[in-house]
Amino acid sequence: MTHKSARARAAKARRLTSPLAAGAAIAAATGLLGMSMSAPAFGAVDKTVDDAVFSWSVNNESTGGAYFGGCNFLAAGEAGDTGMARIWTAKDAGSIYSVDDAGKFTDGNTSIVKTNGELSDFDSRCTDGEGNKVNGKINAEAPNNHTGDHVEIKNGTGTVDPDNDNASIQWEGSWSFAYYGGMTYWTISDPKLEVKNGKGTITGTYSGFGADMDDLSIWKKLDARDGDIVEIQQGEVDVTDSGFEFTPDYLGVETATDGRNLQSPKSSENESWWGAMPQDWIDFNVETGQDSYWYTTAGASTSIQPRKKTNPLTVEYTAQAPAPDVSTSHSVKSASAEDGLTVNVTGDGYDNLPDSSLGKPSAGAYAAIVDRDLASKDVTAGNTTAVQYVMPPQIKDGKIDVDVTAKTVDLDESKDYDVLTWVAHGLPTGDAELYREPIELTDEQKNALFPGDDDADDAADDGATDGAEAGDDGAADAAEGEADDKGAADAAEGEADDNGTADTGADGAEAGDDGAADGAESDDNGSADAAEGAEDGASDAAEAGDDGTADAAEGEADGSKAGAAADGSADGSDSDAGGAADGDDSDGGSDGDEDKPAKPVVADQTVGEDRLVKGKTAPNAEVNLAWTPVVEKNADSQIKAFAAKVPSEDNVTVTADAEGNFSAKAPSAKGTYAYSAIATVDGVPSDPAEFTVTVTEDEAADDDAGSEGSSDGGSADAAGSGDDGATDGAEAGSDGGSSASGGASDGSGAAGSSSAGSEGSSTGGSESGSSDGGNLPRTGAELMTLPIAIGLLILGAGSVMFSRMRKR
């Protein structure tokens, strides 16, 4: 092939705003110290090099015995002008060639080193590392025919990317080739290595003097020029954190130069050494008079020809990750008694963070509001005032932009607070602490946060109100819902009855006198349905029956809901006349940021055998789900637990369908997991939605296991039953009996496909799924009845659904 000069130029559910307390604290506390998350895919970051050592003996001919002048040898530095073609002498030291105080061949970063590690000098220039002289030995097969001295240039600087076999390193230093004892010589200066995907070049500057073997009177200084010194096209460079070695191209390379001697044809005899140096190298040496020494010419294996092929070149260094260049700032976004203190935190360089305090690569960052009297090293999962986890998908081009909100109840008027950011996952200690600065509040902001006793948050004339609007009956709505005439639920702090007494017995949101629900829309009687309300106040995640039976996902009969208030409150997202939205905007939006997609809508949930975690988001959005087991231990033991018990299934990305539904498998091990979900639409990530997933040991096929309501309402549902005996599982019939797979409308006791509990019992005391308290069917006859029972259940459920559809 023809040798060409190819220069490869290295040419962002519920925002966490509380101080890691109550339900939302689960996700923050465990995530703060141990959410398992793959290292962020921030893209490759080049590592820096400042100690690279270039080592190359070039070839055996350059240190071999010569026809005249004893030997060819290498010298450090750029050679001076001898004025004519002559052999160098010891007296030329310091003028023609460079030496140190000991007379060794050194010049700045450059030294000539022998095979025994000693520096070469003028006296040992023709002697190998064992002391054998090479003078006059021109037979490539003869023993001790070359010294093996090599040039060594230290302190090369640049960058390397071992993952992609990229490198860019520059050296400052020169070395000279003295042939025939110095009769002809030239210099290479300042080599620069450029490698991309394992291929590349070393360039440098050629300089020297022109001579002619046939006319010793010819002597001229040559113009310096840049060119390829080494080409790496045939082989590949395996770049590592400590260096690499490769053999520069020579073998098989054809030159286009017609020098003093022509390149010999390639043959079976010479193919093991046949080739040429880079074209720039040869073209320059046409002028020095050495051209034919740098490609194969006529000669057998006993000639100098085999000594012309290149020797391996070594580059050694210590690659270091670049020092983090992180900048952070903050500003007070809002301050009020109703909404608390919100601080906006922005930063740059968050795609190149140091390791966390656990010694693991960055998995994002934390931004927190902390008591100024609390030292960073003492910050734990339980003592931040507010914290926000910035997941890797929320970091775009190294930038972060997050809001951290602390409730007024969690702030102390007598204290000062700081903003603190640090590397996830771990604690803000050592290099993991990124930023800490005071939060400066104006007098106006302080007065807004901590008004007088008779200002905001006082009870209304007819009942206590918290954070929103009160209805005619004085019930409080915590978010955006309105109170009806009979009482509504306060999702955040409590509610007021007709006498203005606060009721705090509700879970997550609280129920009014007549079953107003928190979370979705409510009808005239105040019961809430996460999607639509039935006329009799029943809350169902999808649809409610005539008698108020509930679905396991949201509500149950007579307004009772699993995990919500005892009188029919439902915890969800949007509310209307009888319910308040819990912690989120009623429209499911992303906290007012119109540039972001809405957070995924995902409820706390329990999964069974199918282990499917389900939610809803924008159609076709990419959803990143990350989780960590809930660890109820102190901060130190949480860190240890993280290091020792990180689940293998730590995060996954799924794509929502055309309706926005998505699902993913939960971890296989039993337990409770803190989840965080981020949806990405058109490259823009949403705020994280945080929720919990409980994995049970049950082998049932449905998501929840619980007992079914008896005819007199005495049987308890594992998640919570209504006054009418409706159960948590699926849809309940008009009679109040329900099954986890569909529910029998007569409440007679047919076991559902996944509910384990009593059904249609006269006493309601059985929880096994049969009227006599027995276990699952054991005989063949009993087993045969299961398909029939299941079919009846499905028909019953279909009948109920059809009647509802007609009514609607």
PDB file of N, CA and C in Angstrom, residues 291-368:
ATOM      1  N   ASP A 291      18.219   9.468   3.438  1.00  0.00           N
ATOM      2  CA  ASP A 291      16.904   8.965   3.030  1.00  0.00           C
ATOM      3  C   ASP A 291      16.831   7.447   2.971  1.00  0.00           C
ATOM      4  N   SER A 292      17.777   6.792   2.361  1.00  0.00           N
ATOM      5  CA  SER A 292      17.678   5.349   2.172  1.00  0.00           C
ATOM      6  C   SER A 292      17.889   4.555   3.454  1.00  0.00           C
ATOM      7  N   TYR A 293      18.207   5.233   4.534  1.00  0.00           N
ATOM      8  CA  TYR A 293      18.318   4.539   5.815  1.00  0.00           C
ATOM      9  C   TYR A 293      16.965   4.370   6.505  1.00  0.00           C
ATOM     10  N   TRP A 294      15.916   4.909   5.881  1.00  0.00           N
ATOM     11  CA  TRP A 294      14.619   4.895   6.561  1.00  0.00           C
ATOM     12  C   TRP A 294      13.550   4.132   5.780  1.00  0.00           C
ATOM     13  N   TYR A 295      14.001   3.291   4.817  1.00  0.00           N
ATOM     14  CA  TYR A 295      13.115   2.341   4.149  1.00  0.00           C
ATOM     15  C   TYR A 295      13.987   1.179   3.667  1.00  0.00           C
ATOM     16  N   THR A 296      13.359   0.118   3.274  1.00  0.00           N
ATOM     17  CA  THR A 296      14.095  -1.086   2.885  1.00  0.00           C
ATOM     18  C   THR A 296      14.728  -0.922   1.503  1.00  0.00           C
ATOM     19  N   THR A 297      16.001  -1.138   1.464  1.00  0.00           N
ATOM     20  CA  THR A 297      16.721  -1.168   0.190  1.00  0.00           C
ATOM     21  C   THR A 297      17.316  -2.559   0.017  1.00  0.00           C
ATOM     22  N   ALA A 298      18.127  -2.703  -0.945  1.00  0.00           N
ATOM     23  CA  ALA A 298      18.688  -4.027  -1.250  1.00  0.00           C
ATOM     24  C   ALA A 298      19.562  -4.501  -0.098  1.00  0.00           C
ATOM     25  N   GLY A 299      19.467  -5.761   0.203  1.00  0.00           N
ATOM     26  CA  GLY A 299      20.300  -6.354   1.237  1.00  0.00           C
ATOM     27  C   GLY A 299      19.647  -7.569   1.836  1.00  0.00           C
ATOM     28  N   ALA A 300      20.453  -8.488   2.284  1.00  0.00           N
ATOM     29  CA  ALA A 300      19.972  -9.736   2.857  1.00  0.00           C
ATOM     30  C   ALA A 300      19.778  -9.587   4.356  1.00  0.00           C
ATOM     31  N   SER A 301      19.409 -10.705   5.015  1.00  0.00           N
ATOM     32  CA  SER A 301      19.186 -10.691   6.458  1.00  0.00           C
ATOM     33  C   SER A 301      20.452 -10.430   7.239  1.00  0.00           C
ATOM     34  N   THR A 302      21.574 -10.618   6.601  1.00  0.00           N
ATOM     35  CA  THR A 302      22.858 -10.372   7.276  1.00  0.00           C
ATOM     36  C   THR A 302      23.345  -8.946   7.073  1.00  0.00           C
ATOM     37  N   SER A 303      22.557  -8.122   6.380  1.00  0.00           N
ATOM     38  CA  SER A 303      22.906  -6.720   6.185  1.00  0.00           C
ATOM     39  C   SER A 303      22.276  -5.870   7.285  1.00  0.00           C
ATOM     40  N   ILE A 304      22.293  -4.556   7.084  1.00  0.00           N
ATOM     41  CA  ILE A 304      21.671  -3.659   8.059  1.00  0.00           C
ATOM     42  C   ILE A 304      20.172  -3.570   7.857  1.00  0.00           C
ATOM     43  N   GLN A 305      19.617  -4.148   6.774  1.00  0.00           N
ATOM     44  CA  GLN A 305      18.206  -3.954   6.402  1.00  0.00           C
ATOM     45  C   GLN A 305      17.224  -4.339   7.518  1.00  0.00           C
ATOM     46  N   PRO A 306      17.383  -5.495   8.177  1.00  0.00           N
ATOM     47  CA  PRO A 306      16.425  -5.830   9.248  1.00  0.00           C
ATOM     48  C   PRO A 306      16.445  -4.856  10.415  1.00  0.00           C
ATOM     49  N   ARG A 307      17.534  -4.088  10.550  1.00  0.00           N
ATOM     50  CA  ARG A 307      17.629  -3.161  11.682  1.00  0.00           C
ATOM     51  C   ARG A 307      16.837  -1.879  11.450  1.00  0.00           C
ATOM     52  N   LYS A 308      16.301  -1.692  10.241  1.00  0.00           N
ATOM     53  CA  LYS A 308      15.597  -0.449   9.932  1.00  0.00           C
ATOM     54  C   LYS A 308      14.155  -0.423  10.445  1.00  0.00           C
ATOM     55  N   LYS A 309      13.551  -1.586  10.667  1.00  0.00           N
ATOM     56  CA  LYS A 309      12.154  -1.607  11.114  1.00  0.00           C
ATOM     57  C   LYS A 309      12.034  -0.987  12.505  1.00  0.00           C
ATOM     58  N   THR A 310      10.882  -0.416  12.798  1.00  0.00           N
ATOM     59  CA  THR A 310      10.692   0.333  14.047  1.00  0.00           C
ATOM     60  C   THR A 310      10.570  -0.571  15.265  1.00  0.00           C
ATOM     61  N   ASN A 311      11.028  -0.048  16.383  1.00  0.00           N
ATOM     62  CA  ASN A 311      10.889  -0.708  17.679  1.00  0.00           C
ATOM     63  C   ASN A 311       9.681  -0.155  18.423  1.00  0.00           C
ATOM     64  N   PRO A 312       9.167  -0.906  19.400  1.00  0.00           N
ATOM     65  CA  PRO A 312       8.001  -0.418  20.170  1.00  0.00           C
ATOM     66  C   PRO A 312       8.278   0.925  20.844  1.00  0.00           C
ATOM     67  N   LEU A 313       7.250   1.721  20.937  1.00  0.00           N
ATOM     68  CA  LEU A 313       7.304   3.030  21.606  1.00  0.00           C
ATOM     69  C   LEU A 313       6.422   2.944  22.855  1.00  0.00           C
ATOM     70  N   THR A 314       6.913   3.426  23.970  1.00  0.00           N
ATOM     71  CA  THR A 314       6.205   3.338  25.253  1.00  0.00           C
ATOM     72  C   THR A 314       5.885   4.725  25.787  1.00  0.00           C
ATOM     73  N   VAL A 315       4.652   4.872  26.292  1.00  0.00           N
ATOM     74  CA  VAL A 315       4.235   6.103  26.965  1.00  0.00           C
ATOM     75  C   VAL A 315       3.700   5.714  28.336  1.00  0.00           C
ATOM     76  N   GLU A 316       4.273   6.292  29.372  1.00  0.00           N
ATOM     77  CA  GLU A 316       3.843   5.995  30.739  1.00  0.00           C
ATOM     78  C   GLU A 316       3.456   7.283  31.442  1.00  0.00           C
ATOM     79  N   TYR A 317       2.416   7.190  32.291  1.00  0.00           N
ATOM     80  CA  TYR A 317       1.918   8.369  32.997  1.00  0.00           C
ATOM     81  C   TYR A 317       0.993   7.924  34.122  1.00  0.00           C
ATOM     82  N   THR A 318       0.520   8.887  34.904  1.00  0.00           N
ATOM     83  CA  THR A 318      -0.501   8.657  35.925  1.00  0.00           C
ATOM     84  C   THR A 318      -1.704   9.522  35.575  1.00  0.00           C
ATOM     85  N   ALA A 319      -2.773   8.877  35.106  1.00  0.00           N
ATOM     86  CA  ALA A 319      -3.969   9.634  34.710  1.00  0.00           C
ATOM     87  C   ALA A 319      -4.757  10.042  35.948  1.00  0.00           C
ATOM     88  N   GLN A 320      -5.202  11.255  35.961  1.00  0.00           N
ATOM     89  CA  GLN A 320      -5.959  11.766  37.101  1.00  0.00           C
ATOM     90  C   GLN A 320      -7.257  12.396  36.606  1.00  0.00           C
ATOM     91  N   ALA A 321      -8.347  12.106  37.340  1.00  0.00           N
ATOM     92  CA  ALA A 321      -9.626  12.741  37.021  1.00  0.00           C
ATOM     93  C   ALA A 321      -9.481  14.240  37.243  1.00  0.00           C
ATOM     94  N   PRO A 322     -10.023  15.039  36.353  1.00  0.00           N
ATOM     95  CA  PRO A 322      -9.875  16.490  36.513  1.00  0.00           C
ATOM     96  C   PRO A 322     -10.515  16.975  37.801  1.00  0.00           C
ATOM     97  N   ALA A 323      -9.883  17.956  38.398  1.00  0.00           N
ATOM     98  CA  ALA A 323     -10.426  18.511  39.633  1.00  0.00           C
ATOM     99  C   ALA A 323     -11.805  19.090  39.367  1.00  0.00           C
ATOM    100  N   PRO A 324     -12.767  18.803  40.233  1.00  0.00           N
ATOM    101  CA  PRO A 324     -14.125  19.317  40.022  1.00  0.00           C
ATOM    102  C   PRO A 324     -14.139  20.838  39.926  1.00  0.00           C
ATOM    103  N   ASP A 325     -14.892  21.317  38.979  1.00  0.00           N
ATOM    104  CA  ASP A 325     -15.062  22.753  38.823  1.00  0.00           C
ATOM    105  C   ASP A 325     -16.544  23.050  38.984  1.00  0.00           C
ATOM    106  N   VAL A 326     -16.999  23.045  40.245  1.00  0.00           N
ATOM    107  CA  VAL A 326     -18.418  23.168  40.560  1.00  0.00           C
ATOM    108  C   VAL A 326     -18.708  24.553  41.107  1.00  0.00           C
ATOM    109  N   SER A 327     -19.705  25.208  40.536  1.00  0.00           N
ATOM    110  CA  SER A 327     -20.148  26.503  41.051  1.00  0.00           C
ATOM    111  C   SER A 327     -21.619  26.398  41.429  1.00  0.00           C
ATOM    112  N   THR A 328     -21.997  27.009  42.552  1.00  0.00           N
ATOM    113  CA  THR A 328     -23.361  26.918  43.068  1.00  0.00           C
ATOM    114  C   THR A 328     -23.782  28.270  43.625  1.00  0.00           C
ATOM    115  N   SER A 329     -25.063  28.571  43.492  1.00  0.00           N
ATOM    116  CA  SER A 329     -25.611  29.791  44.093  1.00  0.00           C
ATOM    117  C   SER A 329     -27.053  29.515  44.492  1.00  0.00           C
ATOM    118  N   HIS A 330     -27.631  30.396  45.288  1.00  0.00           N
ATOM    119  CA  HIS A 330     -29.015  30.216  45.726  1.00  0.00           C
ATOM    120  C   HIS A 330     -29.684  31.571  45.902  1.00  0.00           C
ATOM    121  N   SER A 331     -31.020  31.542  45.889  1.00  0.00           N
ATOM    122  CA  SER A 331     -31.803  32.750  46.133  1.00  0.00           C
ATOM    123  C   SER A 331     -33.115  32.351  46.785  1.00  0.00           C
ATOM    124  N   VAL A 332     -33.670  33.248  47.600  1.00  0.00           N
ATOM    125  CA  VAL A 332     -34.954  32.992  48.245  1.00  0.00           C
ATOM    126  C   VAL A 332     -36.049  33.230  47.220  1.00  0.00           C
ATOM    127  N   LYS A 333     -36.778  32.180  46.892  1.00  0.00           N
ATOM    128  CA  LYS A 333     -37.817  32.261  45.876  1.00  0.00           C
ATOM    129  C   LYS A 333     -39.130  32.758  46.457  1.00  0.00           C
ATOM    130  N   SER A 334     -39.493  32.276  47.656  1.00  0.00           N
ATOM    131  CA  SER A 334     -40.718  32.722  48.310  1.00  0.00           C
ATOM    132  C   SER A 334     -40.633  32.437  49.792  1.00  0.00           C
ATOM    133  N   ALA A 335     -41.394  33.198  50.580  1.00  0.00           N
ATOM    134  CA  ALA A 335     -41.459  33.016  52.025  1.00  0.00           C
ATOM    135  C   ALA A 335     -42.831  33.441  52.499  1.00  0.00           C
ATOM    136  N   SER A 336     -43.582  32.484  53.091  1.00  0.00           N
ATOM    137  CA  SER A 336     -44.899  32.799  53.636  1.00  0.00           C
ATOM    138  C   SER A 336     -45.251  31.772  54.688  1.00  0.00           C
ATOM    139  N   ALA A 337     -46.130  32.172  55.627  1.00  0.00           N
ATOM    140  CA  ALA A 337     -46.556  31.255  56.677  1.00  0.00           C
ATOM    141  C   ALA A 337     -47.305  30.064  56.099  1.00  0.00           C
ATOM    142  N   GLU A 338     -48.047  30.288  54.999  1.00  0.00           N
ATOM    143  CA  GLU A 338     -48.831  29.205  54.410  1.00  0.00           C
ATOM    144  C   GLU A 338     -47.956  28.201  53.676  1.00  0.00           C
ATOM    145  N   ASP A 339     -47.041  28.681  52.866  1.00  0.00           N
ATOM    146  CA  ASP A 339     -46.262  27.811  51.987  1.00  0.00           C
ATOM    147  C   ASP A 339     -44.851  27.522  52.475  1.00  0.00           C
ATOM    148  N   GLY A 340     -44.391  28.186  53.513  1.00  0.00           N
ATOM    149  CA  GLY A 340     -43.057  27.955  54.020  1.00  0.00           C
ATOM    150  C   GLY A 340     -42.008  28.746  53.273  1.00  0.00           C
ATOM    151  N   LEU A 341     -40.768  28.293  53.393  1.00  0.00           N
ATOM    152  CA  LEU A 341     -39.631  28.970  52.779  1.00  0.00           C
ATOM    153  C   LEU A 341     -39.129  28.144  51.603  1.00  0.00           C
ATOM    154  N   THR A 342     -39.113  28.729  50.416  1.00  0.00           N
ATOM    155  CA  THR A 342     -38.604  28.047  49.226  1.00  0.00           C
ATOM    156  C   THR A 342     -37.348  28.745  48.753  1.00  0.00           C
ATOM    157  N   VAL A 343     -36.288  27.980  48.623  1.00  0.00           N
ATOM    158  CA  VAL A 343     -35.009  28.491  48.156  1.00  0.00           C
ATOM    159  C   VAL A 343     -34.668  27.829  46.829  1.00  0.00           C
ATOM    160  N   ASN A 344     -34.352  28.618  45.838  1.00  0.00           N
ATOM    161  CA  ASN A 344     -33.935  28.082  44.547  1.00  0.00           C
ATOM    162  C   ASN A 344     -32.422  27.911  44.541  1.00  0.00           C
ATOM    163  N   VAL A 345     -31.977  26.733  44.127  1.00  0.00           N
ATOM    164  CA  VAL A 345     -30.547  26.417  44.086  1.00  0.00           C
ATOM    165  C   VAL A 345     -30.155  26.113  42.649  1.00  0.00           C
ATOM    166  N   THR A 346     -29.173  26.812  42.146  1.00  0.00           N
ATOM    167  CA  THR A 346     -28.666  26.561  40.802  1.00  0.00           C
ATOM    168  C   THR A 346     -27.177  26.251  40.884  1.00  0.00           C
ATOM    169  N   GLY A 347     -26.699  25.545  39.898  1.00  0.00           N
ATOM    170  CA  GLY A 347     -25.286  25.207  39.897  1.00  0.00           C
ATOM    171  C   GLY A 347     -24.814  24.774  38.526  1.00  0.00           C
ATOM    172  N   ASP A 348     -23.512  24.739  38.353  1.00  0.00           N
ATOM    173  CA  ASP A 348     -22.884  24.294  37.116  1.00  0.00           C
ATOM    174  C   ASP A 348     -21.720  23.375  37.473  1.00  0.00           C
ATOM    175  N   GLY A 349     -21.357  22.504  36.558  1.00  0.00           N
ATOM    176  CA  GLY A 349     -20.264  21.562  36.801  1.00  0.00           C
ATOM    177  C   GLY A 349     -20.680  20.323  37.554  1.00  0.00           C
ATOM    178  N   TYR A 350     -21.999  20.084  37.688  1.00  0.00           N
ATOM    179  CA  TYR A 350     -22.481  18.935  38.448  1.00  0.00           C
ATOM    180  C   TYR A 350     -22.420  17.626  37.660  1.00  0.00           C
ATOM    181  N   ASP A 351     -21.845  17.668  36.465  1.00  0.00           N
ATOM    182  CA  ASP A 351     -21.603  16.435  35.723  1.00  0.00           C
ATOM    183  C   ASP A 351     -20.194  15.915  35.962  1.00  0.00           C
ATOM    184  N   ASN A 352     -19.435  16.612  36.756  1.00  0.00           N
ATOM    185  CA  ASN A 352     -18.082  16.166  37.090  1.00  0.00           C
ATOM    186  C   ASN A 352     -17.868  16.369  38.575  1.00  0.00           C
ATOM    187  N   LEU A 353     -18.382  15.425  39.369  1.00  0.00           N
ATOM    188  CA  LEU A 353     -18.335  15.532  40.821  1.00  0.00           C
ATOM    189  C   LEU A 353     -17.361  14.523  41.410  1.00  0.00           C
ATOM    190  N   PRO A 354     -16.797  14.819  42.556  1.00  0.00           N
ATOM    191  CA  PRO A 354     -15.932  13.834  43.228  1.00  0.00           C
ATOM    192  C   PRO A 354     -16.763  12.663  43.726  1.00  0.00           C
ATOM    193  N   ASP A 355     -16.088  11.645  44.234  1.00  0.00           N
ATOM    194  CA  ASP A 355     -16.796  10.506  44.816  1.00  0.00           C
ATOM    195  C   ASP A 355     -17.574  10.942  46.051  1.00  0.00           C
ATOM    196  N   SER A 356     -18.632  10.198  46.363  1.00  0.00           N
ATOM    197  CA  SER A 356     -19.422  10.482  47.559  1.00  0.00           C
ATOM    198  C   SER A 356     -18.639  10.117  48.799  1.00  0.00           C
ATOM    199  N   SER A 357     -19.205  10.427  49.972  1.00  0.00           N
ATOM    200  CA  SER A 357     -18.535  10.088  51.230  1.00  0.00           C
ATOM    201  C   SER A 357     -18.409   8.589  51.421  1.00  0.00           C
ATOM    202  N   LEU A 358     -19.150   7.805  50.626  1.00  0.00           N
ATOM    203  CA  LEU A 358     -19.060   6.352  50.686  1.00  0.00           C
ATOM    204  C   LEU A 358     -17.965   5.821  49.783  1.00  0.00           C
ATOM    205  N   GLY A 359     -17.267   6.725  49.089  1.00  0.00           N
ATOM    206  CA  GLY A 359     -16.214   6.294  48.190  1.00  0.00           C
ATOM    207  C   GLY A 359     -16.729   5.784  46.871  1.00  0.00           C
ATOM    208  N   LYS A 360     -17.982   6.068  46.554  1.00  0.00           N
ATOM    209  CA  LYS A 360     -18.583   5.608  45.309  1.00  0.00           C
ATOM    210  C   LYS A 360     -18.767   6.774  44.347  1.00  0.00           C
ATOM    211  N   PRO A 361     -18.813   6.468  43.039  1.00  0.00           N
ATOM    212  CA  PRO A 361     -19.019   7.542  42.064  1.00  0.00           C
ATOM    213  C   PRO A 361     -20.320   8.287  42.313  1.00  0.00           C
ATOM    214  N   SER A 362     -20.337   9.531  41.916  1.00  0.00           N
ATOM    215  CA  SER A 362     -21.510  10.376  42.101  1.00  0.00           C
ATOM    216  C   SER A 362     -22.751   9.762  41.482  1.00  0.00           C
ATOM    217  N   ALA A 363     -23.885   9.852  42.223  1.00  0.00           N
ATOM    218  CA  ALA A 363     -25.194   9.449  41.718  1.00  0.00           C
ATOM    219  C   ALA A 363     -26.134  10.638  41.788  1.00  0.00           C
ATOM    220  N   GLY A 364     -25.643  11.806  41.421  1.00  0.00           N
ATOM    221  CA  GLY A 364     -26.410  13.030  41.536  1.00  0.00           C
ATOM    222  C   GLY A 364     -25.960  13.835  42.741  1.00  0.00           C
ATOM    223  N   ALA A 365     -26.873  14.629  43.280  1.00  0.00           N
ATOM    224  CA  ALA A 365     -26.520  15.515  44.392  1.00  0.00           C
ATOM    225  C   ALA A 365     -27.729  15.755  45.279  1.00  0.00           C
ATOM    226  N   TYR A 366     -27.473  16.296  46.465  1.00  0.00           N
ATOM    227  CA  TYR A 366     -28.523  16.720  47.389  1.00  0.00           C
ATOM    228  C   TYR A 366     -28.398  18.220  47.622  1.00  0.00           C
ATOM    229  N   ALA A 367     -29.548  18.892  47.681  1.00  0.00           N
ATOM    230  CA  ALA A 367     -29.601  20.300  48.055  1.00  0.00           C
ATOM    231  C   ALA A 367     -30.511  20.395  49.267  1.00  0.00           C
ATOM    232  N   ALA A 368     -30.047  21.023  50.343  1.00  0.00           N
ATOM    233  CA  ALA A 368     -30.788  21.006  51.598  1.00  0.00           C
ATOM    234  C   ALA A 368     -30.758  22.361  52.286  1.00  0.00           C
TER     235      ALA A 368
END
